[in-house]
PDB file of C-alpha atoms in Angstrom:
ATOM      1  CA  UNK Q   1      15.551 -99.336 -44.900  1.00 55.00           C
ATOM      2  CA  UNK Q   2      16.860 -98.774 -41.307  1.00 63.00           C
ATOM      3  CA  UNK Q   3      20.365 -98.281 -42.551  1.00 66.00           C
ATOM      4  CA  UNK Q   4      19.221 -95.683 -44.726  1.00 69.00           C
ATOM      5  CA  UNK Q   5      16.799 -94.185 -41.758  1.00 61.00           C
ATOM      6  CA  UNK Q   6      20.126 -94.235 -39.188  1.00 63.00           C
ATOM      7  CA  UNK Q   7      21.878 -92.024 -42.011  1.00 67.00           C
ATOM      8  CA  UNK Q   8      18.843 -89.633 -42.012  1.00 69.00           C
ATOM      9  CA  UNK Q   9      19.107 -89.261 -37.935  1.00 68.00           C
ATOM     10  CA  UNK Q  10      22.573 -88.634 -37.859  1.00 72.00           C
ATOM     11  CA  UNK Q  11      22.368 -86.231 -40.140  1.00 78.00           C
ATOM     12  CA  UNK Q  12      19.736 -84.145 -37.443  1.00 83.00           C
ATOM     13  CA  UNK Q  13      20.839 -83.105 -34.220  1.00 82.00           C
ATOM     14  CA  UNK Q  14      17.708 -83.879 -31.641  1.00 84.00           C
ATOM     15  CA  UNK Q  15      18.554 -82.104 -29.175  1.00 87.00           C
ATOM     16  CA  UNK Q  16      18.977 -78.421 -31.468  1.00 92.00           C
ATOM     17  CA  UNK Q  17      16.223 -76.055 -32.723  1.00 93.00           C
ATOM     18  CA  UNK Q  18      17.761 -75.248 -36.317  1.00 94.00           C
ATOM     19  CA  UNK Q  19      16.702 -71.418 -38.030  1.00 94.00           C
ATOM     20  CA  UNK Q  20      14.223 -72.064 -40.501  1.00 96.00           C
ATOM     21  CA  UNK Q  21      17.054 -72.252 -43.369  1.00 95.00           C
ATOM     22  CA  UNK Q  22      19.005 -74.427 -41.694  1.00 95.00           C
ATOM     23  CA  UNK Q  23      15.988 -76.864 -40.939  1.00 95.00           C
ATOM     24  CA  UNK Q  24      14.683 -76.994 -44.410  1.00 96.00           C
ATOM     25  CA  UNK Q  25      17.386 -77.750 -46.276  1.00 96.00           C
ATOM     26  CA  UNK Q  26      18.136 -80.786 -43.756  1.00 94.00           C
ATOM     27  CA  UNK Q  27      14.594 -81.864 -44.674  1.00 95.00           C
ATOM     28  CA  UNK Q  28      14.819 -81.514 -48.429  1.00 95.00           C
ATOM     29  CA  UNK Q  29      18.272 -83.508 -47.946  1.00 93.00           C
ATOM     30  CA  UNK Q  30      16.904 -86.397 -46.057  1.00 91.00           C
ATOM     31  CA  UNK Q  31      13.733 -86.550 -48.731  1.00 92.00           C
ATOM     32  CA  UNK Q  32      15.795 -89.359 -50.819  1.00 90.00           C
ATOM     33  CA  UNK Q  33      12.344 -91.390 -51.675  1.00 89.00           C
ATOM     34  CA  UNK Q  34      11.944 -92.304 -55.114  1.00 92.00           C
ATOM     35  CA  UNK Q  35       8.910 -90.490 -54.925  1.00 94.00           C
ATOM     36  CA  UNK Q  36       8.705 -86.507 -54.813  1.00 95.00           C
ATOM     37  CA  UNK Q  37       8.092 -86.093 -50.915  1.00 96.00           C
ATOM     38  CA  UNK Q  38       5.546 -84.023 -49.044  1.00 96.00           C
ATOM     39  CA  UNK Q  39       6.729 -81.507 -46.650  1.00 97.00           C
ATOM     40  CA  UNK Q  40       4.840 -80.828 -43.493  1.00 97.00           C
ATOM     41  CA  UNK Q  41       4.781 -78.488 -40.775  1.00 97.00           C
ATOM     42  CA  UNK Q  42       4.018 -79.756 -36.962  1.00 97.00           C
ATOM     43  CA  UNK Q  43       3.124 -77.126 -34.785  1.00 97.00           C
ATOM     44  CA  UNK Q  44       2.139 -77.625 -31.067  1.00 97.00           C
ATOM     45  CA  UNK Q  45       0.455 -74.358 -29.585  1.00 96.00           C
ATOM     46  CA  UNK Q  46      -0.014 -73.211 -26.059  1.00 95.00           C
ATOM     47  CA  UNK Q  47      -3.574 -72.677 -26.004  1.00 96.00           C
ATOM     48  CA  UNK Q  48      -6.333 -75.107 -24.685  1.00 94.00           C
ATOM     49  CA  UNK Q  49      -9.263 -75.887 -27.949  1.00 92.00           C
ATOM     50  CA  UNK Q  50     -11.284 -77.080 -25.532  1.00 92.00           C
ATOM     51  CA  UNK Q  51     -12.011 -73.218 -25.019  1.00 93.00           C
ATOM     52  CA  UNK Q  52     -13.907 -71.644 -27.463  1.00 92.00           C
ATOM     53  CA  UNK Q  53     -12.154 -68.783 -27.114  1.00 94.00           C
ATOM     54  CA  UNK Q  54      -8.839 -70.033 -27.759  1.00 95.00           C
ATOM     55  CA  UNK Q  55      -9.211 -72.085 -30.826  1.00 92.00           C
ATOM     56  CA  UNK Q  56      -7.182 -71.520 -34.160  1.00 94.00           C
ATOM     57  CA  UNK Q  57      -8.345 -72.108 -37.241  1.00 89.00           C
ATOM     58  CA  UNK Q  58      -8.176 -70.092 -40.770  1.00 90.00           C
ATOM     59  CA  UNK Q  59      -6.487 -70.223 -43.825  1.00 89.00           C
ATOM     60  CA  UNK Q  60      -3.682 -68.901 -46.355  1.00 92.00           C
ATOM     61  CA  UNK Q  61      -2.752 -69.355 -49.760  1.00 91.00           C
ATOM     62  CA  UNK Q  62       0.792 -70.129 -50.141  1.00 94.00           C
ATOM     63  CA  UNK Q  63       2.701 -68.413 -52.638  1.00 94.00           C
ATOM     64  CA  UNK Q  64       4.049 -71.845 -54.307  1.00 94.00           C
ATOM     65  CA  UNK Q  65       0.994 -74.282 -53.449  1.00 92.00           C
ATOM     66  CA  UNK Q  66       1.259 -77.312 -52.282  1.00 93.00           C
ATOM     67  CA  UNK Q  67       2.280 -79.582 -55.262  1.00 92.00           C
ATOM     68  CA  UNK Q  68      -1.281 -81.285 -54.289  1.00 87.00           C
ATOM     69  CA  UNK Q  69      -3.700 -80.874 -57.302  1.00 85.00           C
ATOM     70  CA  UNK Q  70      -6.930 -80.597 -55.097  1.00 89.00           C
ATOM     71  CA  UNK Q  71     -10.554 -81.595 -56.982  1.00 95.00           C
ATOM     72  CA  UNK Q  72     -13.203 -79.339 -55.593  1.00 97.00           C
ATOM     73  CA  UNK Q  73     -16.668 -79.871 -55.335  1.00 97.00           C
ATOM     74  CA  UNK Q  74     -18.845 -77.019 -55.596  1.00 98.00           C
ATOM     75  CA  UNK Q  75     -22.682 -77.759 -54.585  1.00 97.00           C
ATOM     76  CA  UNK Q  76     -24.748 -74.421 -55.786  1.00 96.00           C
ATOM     77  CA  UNK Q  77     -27.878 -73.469 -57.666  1.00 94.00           C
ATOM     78  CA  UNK Q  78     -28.348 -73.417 -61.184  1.00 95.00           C
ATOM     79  CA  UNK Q  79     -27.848 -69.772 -61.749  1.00 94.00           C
ATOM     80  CA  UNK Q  80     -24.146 -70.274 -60.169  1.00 94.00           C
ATOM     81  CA  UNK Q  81     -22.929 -73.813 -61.589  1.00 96.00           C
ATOM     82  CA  UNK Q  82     -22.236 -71.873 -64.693  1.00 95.00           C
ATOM     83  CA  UNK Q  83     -19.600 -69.687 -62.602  1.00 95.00           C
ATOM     84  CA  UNK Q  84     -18.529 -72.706 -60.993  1.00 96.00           C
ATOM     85  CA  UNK Q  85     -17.483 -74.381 -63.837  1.00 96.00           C
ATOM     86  CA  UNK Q  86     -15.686 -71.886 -65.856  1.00 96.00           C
ATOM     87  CA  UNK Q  87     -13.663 -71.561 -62.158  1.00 94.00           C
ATOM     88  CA  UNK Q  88     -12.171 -74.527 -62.891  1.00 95.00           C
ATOM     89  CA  UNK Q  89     -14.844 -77.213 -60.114  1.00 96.00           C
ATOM     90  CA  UNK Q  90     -14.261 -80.681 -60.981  1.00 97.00           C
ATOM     91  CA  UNK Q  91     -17.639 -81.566 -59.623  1.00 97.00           C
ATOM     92  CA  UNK Q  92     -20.683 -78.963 -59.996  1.00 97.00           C
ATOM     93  CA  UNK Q  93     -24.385 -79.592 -58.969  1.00 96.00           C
ATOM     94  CA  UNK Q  94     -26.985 -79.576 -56.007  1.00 95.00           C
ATOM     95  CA  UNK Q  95     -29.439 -81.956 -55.154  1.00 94.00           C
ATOM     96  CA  UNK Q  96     -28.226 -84.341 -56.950  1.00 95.00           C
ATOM     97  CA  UNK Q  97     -25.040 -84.619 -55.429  1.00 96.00           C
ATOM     98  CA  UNK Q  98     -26.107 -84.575 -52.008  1.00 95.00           C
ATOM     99  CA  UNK Q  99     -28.208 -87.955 -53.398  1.00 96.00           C
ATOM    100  CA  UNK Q 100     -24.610 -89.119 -54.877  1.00 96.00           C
ATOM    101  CA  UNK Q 101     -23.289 -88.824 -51.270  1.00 96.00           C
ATOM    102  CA  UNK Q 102     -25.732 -90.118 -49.056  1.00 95.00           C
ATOM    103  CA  UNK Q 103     -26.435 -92.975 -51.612  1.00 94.00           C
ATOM    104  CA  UNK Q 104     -23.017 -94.532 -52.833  1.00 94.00           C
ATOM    105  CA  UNK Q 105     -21.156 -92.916 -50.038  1.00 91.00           C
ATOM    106  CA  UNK Q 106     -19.668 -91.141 -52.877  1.00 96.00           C
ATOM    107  CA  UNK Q 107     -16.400 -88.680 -51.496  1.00 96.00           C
ATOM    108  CA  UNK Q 108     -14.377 -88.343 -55.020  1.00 95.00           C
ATOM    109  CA  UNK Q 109     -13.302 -84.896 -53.659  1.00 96.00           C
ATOM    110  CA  UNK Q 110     -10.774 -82.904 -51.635  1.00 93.00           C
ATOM    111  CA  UNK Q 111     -12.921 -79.465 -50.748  1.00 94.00           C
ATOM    112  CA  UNK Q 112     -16.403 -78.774 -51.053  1.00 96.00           C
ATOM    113  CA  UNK Q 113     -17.547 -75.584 -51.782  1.00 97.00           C
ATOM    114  CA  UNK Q 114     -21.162 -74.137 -51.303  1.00 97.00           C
ATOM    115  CA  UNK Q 115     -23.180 -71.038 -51.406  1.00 96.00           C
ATOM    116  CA  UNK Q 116     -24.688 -69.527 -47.852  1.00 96.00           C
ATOM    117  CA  UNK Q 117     -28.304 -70.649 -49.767  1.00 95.00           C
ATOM    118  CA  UNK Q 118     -27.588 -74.659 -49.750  1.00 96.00           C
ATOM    119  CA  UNK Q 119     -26.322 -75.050 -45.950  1.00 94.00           C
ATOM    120  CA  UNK Q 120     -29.422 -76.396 -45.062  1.00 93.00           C
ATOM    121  CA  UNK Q 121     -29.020 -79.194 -47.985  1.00 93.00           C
ATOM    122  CA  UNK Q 122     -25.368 -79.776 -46.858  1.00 94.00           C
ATOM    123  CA  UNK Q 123     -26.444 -80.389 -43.000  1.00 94.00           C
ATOM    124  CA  UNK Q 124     -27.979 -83.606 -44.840  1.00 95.00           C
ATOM    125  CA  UNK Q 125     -24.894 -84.733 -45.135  1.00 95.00           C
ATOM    126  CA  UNK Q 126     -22.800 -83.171 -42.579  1.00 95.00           C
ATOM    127  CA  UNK Q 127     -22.449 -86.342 -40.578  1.00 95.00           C
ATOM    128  CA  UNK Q 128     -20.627 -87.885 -43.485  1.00 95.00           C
ATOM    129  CA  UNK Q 129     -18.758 -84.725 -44.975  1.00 95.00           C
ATOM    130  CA  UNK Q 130     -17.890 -83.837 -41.071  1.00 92.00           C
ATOM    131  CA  UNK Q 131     -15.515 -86.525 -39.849  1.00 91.00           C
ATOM    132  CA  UNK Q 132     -13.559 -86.080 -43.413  1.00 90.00           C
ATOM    133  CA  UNK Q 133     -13.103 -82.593 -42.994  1.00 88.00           C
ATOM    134  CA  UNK Q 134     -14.888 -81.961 -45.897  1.00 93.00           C
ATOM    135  CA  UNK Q 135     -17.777 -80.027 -44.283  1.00 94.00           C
ATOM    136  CA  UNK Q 136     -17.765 -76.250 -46.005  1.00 95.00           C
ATOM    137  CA  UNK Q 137     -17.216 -73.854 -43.601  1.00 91.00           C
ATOM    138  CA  UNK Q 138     -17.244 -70.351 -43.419  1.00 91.00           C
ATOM    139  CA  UNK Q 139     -14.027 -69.463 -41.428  1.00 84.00           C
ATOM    140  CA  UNK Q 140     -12.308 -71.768 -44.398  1.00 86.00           C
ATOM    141  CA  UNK Q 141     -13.782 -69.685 -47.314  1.00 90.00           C
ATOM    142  CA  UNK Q 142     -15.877 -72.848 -48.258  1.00 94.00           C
ATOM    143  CA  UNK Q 143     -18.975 -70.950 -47.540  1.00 96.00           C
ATOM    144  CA  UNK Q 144     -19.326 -67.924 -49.788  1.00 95.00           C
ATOM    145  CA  UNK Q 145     -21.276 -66.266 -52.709  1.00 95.00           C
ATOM    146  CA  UNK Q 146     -17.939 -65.541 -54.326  1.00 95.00           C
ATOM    147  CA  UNK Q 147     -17.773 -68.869 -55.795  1.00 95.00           C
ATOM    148  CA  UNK Q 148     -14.646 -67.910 -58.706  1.00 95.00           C
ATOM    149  CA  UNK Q 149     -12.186 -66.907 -56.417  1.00 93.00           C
ATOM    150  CA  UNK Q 150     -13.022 -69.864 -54.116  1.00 94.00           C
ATOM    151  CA  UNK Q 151     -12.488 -72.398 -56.786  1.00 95.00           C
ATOM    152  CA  UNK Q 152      -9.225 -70.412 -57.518  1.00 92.00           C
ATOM    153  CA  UNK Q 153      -7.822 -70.507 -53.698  1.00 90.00           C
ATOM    154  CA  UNK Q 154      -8.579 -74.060 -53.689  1.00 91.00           C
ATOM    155  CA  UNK Q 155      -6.993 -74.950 -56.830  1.00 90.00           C
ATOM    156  CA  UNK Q 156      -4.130 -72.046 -55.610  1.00 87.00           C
ATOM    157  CA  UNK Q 157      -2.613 -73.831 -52.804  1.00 86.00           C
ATOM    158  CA  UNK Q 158      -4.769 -72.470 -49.838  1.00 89.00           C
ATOM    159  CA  UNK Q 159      -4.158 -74.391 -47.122  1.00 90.00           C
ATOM    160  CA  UNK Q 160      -6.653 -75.023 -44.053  1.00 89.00           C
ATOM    161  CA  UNK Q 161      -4.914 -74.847 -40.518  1.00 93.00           C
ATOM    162  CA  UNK Q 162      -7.077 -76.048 -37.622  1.00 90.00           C
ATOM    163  CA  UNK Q 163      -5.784 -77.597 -33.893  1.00 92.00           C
ATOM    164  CA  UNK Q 164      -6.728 -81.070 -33.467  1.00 92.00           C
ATOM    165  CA  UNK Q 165      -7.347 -82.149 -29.874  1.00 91.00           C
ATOM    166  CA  UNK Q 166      -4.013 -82.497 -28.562  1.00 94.00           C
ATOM    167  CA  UNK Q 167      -3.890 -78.406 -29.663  1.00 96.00           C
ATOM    168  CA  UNK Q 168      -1.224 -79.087 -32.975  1.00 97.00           C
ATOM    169  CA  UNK Q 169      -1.741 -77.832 -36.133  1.00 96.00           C
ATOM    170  CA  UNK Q 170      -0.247 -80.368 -39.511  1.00 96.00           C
ATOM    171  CA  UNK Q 171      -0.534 -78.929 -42.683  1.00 95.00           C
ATOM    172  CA  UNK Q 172       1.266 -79.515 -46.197  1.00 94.00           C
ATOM    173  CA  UNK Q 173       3.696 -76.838 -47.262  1.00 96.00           C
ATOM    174  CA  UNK Q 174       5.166 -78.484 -50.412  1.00 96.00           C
ATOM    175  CA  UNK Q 175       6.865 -80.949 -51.807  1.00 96.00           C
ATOM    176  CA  UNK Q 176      10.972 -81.891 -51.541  1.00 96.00           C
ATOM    177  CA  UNK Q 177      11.113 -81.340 -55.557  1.00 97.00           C
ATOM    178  CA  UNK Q 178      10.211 -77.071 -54.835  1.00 97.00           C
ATOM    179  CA  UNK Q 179      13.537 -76.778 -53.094  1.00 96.00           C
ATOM    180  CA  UNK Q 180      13.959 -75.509 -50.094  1.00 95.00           C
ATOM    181  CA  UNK Q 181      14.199 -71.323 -50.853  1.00 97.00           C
ATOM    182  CA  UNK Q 182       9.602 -71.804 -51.776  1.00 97.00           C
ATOM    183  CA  UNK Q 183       9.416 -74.257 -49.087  1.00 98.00           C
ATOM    184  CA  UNK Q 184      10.827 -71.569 -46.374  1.00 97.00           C
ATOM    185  CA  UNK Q 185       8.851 -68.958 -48.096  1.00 97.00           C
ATOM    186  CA  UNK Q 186       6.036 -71.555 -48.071  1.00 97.00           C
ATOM    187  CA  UNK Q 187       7.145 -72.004 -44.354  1.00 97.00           C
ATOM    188  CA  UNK Q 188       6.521 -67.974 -43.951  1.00 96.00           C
ATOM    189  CA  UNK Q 189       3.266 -67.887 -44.713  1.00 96.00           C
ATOM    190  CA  UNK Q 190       1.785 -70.534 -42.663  1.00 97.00           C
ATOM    191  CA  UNK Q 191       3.475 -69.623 -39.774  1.00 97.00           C
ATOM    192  CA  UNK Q 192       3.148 -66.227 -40.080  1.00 96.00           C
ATOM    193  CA  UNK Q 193      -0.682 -66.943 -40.394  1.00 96.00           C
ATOM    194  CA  UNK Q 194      -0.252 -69.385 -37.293  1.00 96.00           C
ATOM    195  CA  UNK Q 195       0.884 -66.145 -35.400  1.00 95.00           C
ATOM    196  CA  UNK Q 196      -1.536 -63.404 -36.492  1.00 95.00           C
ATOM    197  CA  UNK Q 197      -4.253 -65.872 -35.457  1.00 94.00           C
ATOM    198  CA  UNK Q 198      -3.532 -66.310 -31.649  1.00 95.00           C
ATOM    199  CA  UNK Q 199      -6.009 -66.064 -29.453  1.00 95.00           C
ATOM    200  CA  UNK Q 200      -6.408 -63.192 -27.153  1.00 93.00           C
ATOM    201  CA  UNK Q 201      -7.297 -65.507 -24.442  1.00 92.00           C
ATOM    202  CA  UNK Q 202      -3.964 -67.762 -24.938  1.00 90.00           C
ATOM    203  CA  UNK Q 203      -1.503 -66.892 -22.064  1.00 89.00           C
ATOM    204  CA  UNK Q 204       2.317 -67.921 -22.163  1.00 90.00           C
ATOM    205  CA  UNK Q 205       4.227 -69.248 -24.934  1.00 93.00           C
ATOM    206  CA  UNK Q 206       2.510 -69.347 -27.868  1.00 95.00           C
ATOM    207  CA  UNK Q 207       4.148 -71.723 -30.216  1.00 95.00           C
ATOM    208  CA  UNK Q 208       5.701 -74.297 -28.351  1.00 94.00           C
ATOM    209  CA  UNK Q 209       7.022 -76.898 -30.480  1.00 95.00           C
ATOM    210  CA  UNK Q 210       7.644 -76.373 -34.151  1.00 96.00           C
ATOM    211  CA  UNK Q 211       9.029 -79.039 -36.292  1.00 97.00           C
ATOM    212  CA  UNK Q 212       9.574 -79.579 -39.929  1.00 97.00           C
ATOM    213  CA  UNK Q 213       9.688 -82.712 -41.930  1.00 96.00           C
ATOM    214  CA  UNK Q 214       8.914 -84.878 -45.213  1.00 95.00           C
ATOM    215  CA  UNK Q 215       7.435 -88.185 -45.681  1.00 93.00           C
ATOM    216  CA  UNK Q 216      10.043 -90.656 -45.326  1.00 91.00           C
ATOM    217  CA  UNK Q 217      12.165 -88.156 -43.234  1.00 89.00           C
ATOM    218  CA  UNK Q 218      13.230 -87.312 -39.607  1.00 90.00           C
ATOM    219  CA  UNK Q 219      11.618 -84.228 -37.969  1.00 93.00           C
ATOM    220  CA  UNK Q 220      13.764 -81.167 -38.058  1.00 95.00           C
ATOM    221  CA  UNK Q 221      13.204 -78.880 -34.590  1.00 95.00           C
ATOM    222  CA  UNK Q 222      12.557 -74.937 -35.993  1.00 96.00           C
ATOM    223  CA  UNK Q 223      13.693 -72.226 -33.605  1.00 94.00           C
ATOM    224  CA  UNK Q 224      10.326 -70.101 -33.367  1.00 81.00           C
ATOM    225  CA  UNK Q 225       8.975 -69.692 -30.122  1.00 63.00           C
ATOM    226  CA  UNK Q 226       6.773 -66.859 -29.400  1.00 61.00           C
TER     227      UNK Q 226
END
């Protein structure tokens, strides 16, 4: 394993910030797992989230998905469960879910959906849902009456970028199998969605550190600084 780990580092120069084609194919070429590897992207911004007005958080679809099949959880009244399901929800209900949760701890999900109408059922369970970033959220298109084309982002490829507290943003582009001509245009999107969201309040250099990379890989530096 560290043989074939050496290989992958010489193969990546540290100290160089590769152009975004450059970068991915090193990354698809180091994914040599016998499993089809994820691809993430590692951003670290200039901005401070403990401000609240410099804090960065949205979404995108990407135009090739993420290779991830996600099961969504819508939790809706009757007279939208219908919708719901034809959308393509895995899970579909209302009160009775919220009993699933709190009862057997029950989290067989990836997002959870809801309607404007049950956020004061979800806050029942916000203290589990919360620290699994599965709490529905407005700015993440999780809270919405337009329940069909939620279901559809979700099972799209929309992604969720957020900072965490060291102010970097992770998120999934991919796998290694889409090659990397989708990943970069994968790549695209995010970032480009990464930019467009920057806070007025954020001074300097934007994006200060981006680096690409897959599963079992080495981190590939990306020369976008703004």
């Amino acid at each position: 394993m560290a043989k074939k780990y050496n290989e992958k580092v010489a193969k990546v120069d540290a100290s160089k910030q590769y152009n975004i084609d450059e970068a991915m194919k090193l990354v698809v070429e180091n994914a040599t797992a016998k499993f089809d590897e994820s691809i993430e992207l590692h951003v670290r911004l200039g901005v401070d989230g403990r401000q609240a007005d410099q804090q960065v958080r949205g979404t995108v679809v990407l135009p090739h998905g993420t290779g991830k099949t996600l099961r969504v959880l819508v939790i809706c009244k009757p007279d939208k469960q219908d919708e719901a399901k034809a959308a393509g929800a895995d899970h579909v209900g209302a009160e009775d879910i919220i009993t699933k949760i709190t009862s057997q701890n029950w989290l067989d999900f990836d997002v959870c959906i809801t309607t404007p109408d049950m956020m004061g059922v979800i806050g029942r369970v916000a203290k589990i849902l919360g620290p699994k970033g599965l709490m529905p959220n407005p700015k993440s298109g999780t809270v919405t009456t337009d329940i069909k084309k939620a279901v559809a982002d979700a099972k799209g490829g929309k992604v969720e970028y957020r900072l965490d507290k060291g102010n970097n943003v992770h998120c999934l582009i991919g796998k290694a199998s889409f090659g990397d001509k989708k990943l970069v245009e994968n790549y695209n999107a995010l970032i480009g969605a990464i930019i467009k969201a920057k806070p007025s309040a954020a001074k300097g250099v934007y994006l200060k550190n981006v680096v690409v990379t897959s599963t079992m890989g080495v981190g590939v530096k990306v020369n976008q600084v703004i």
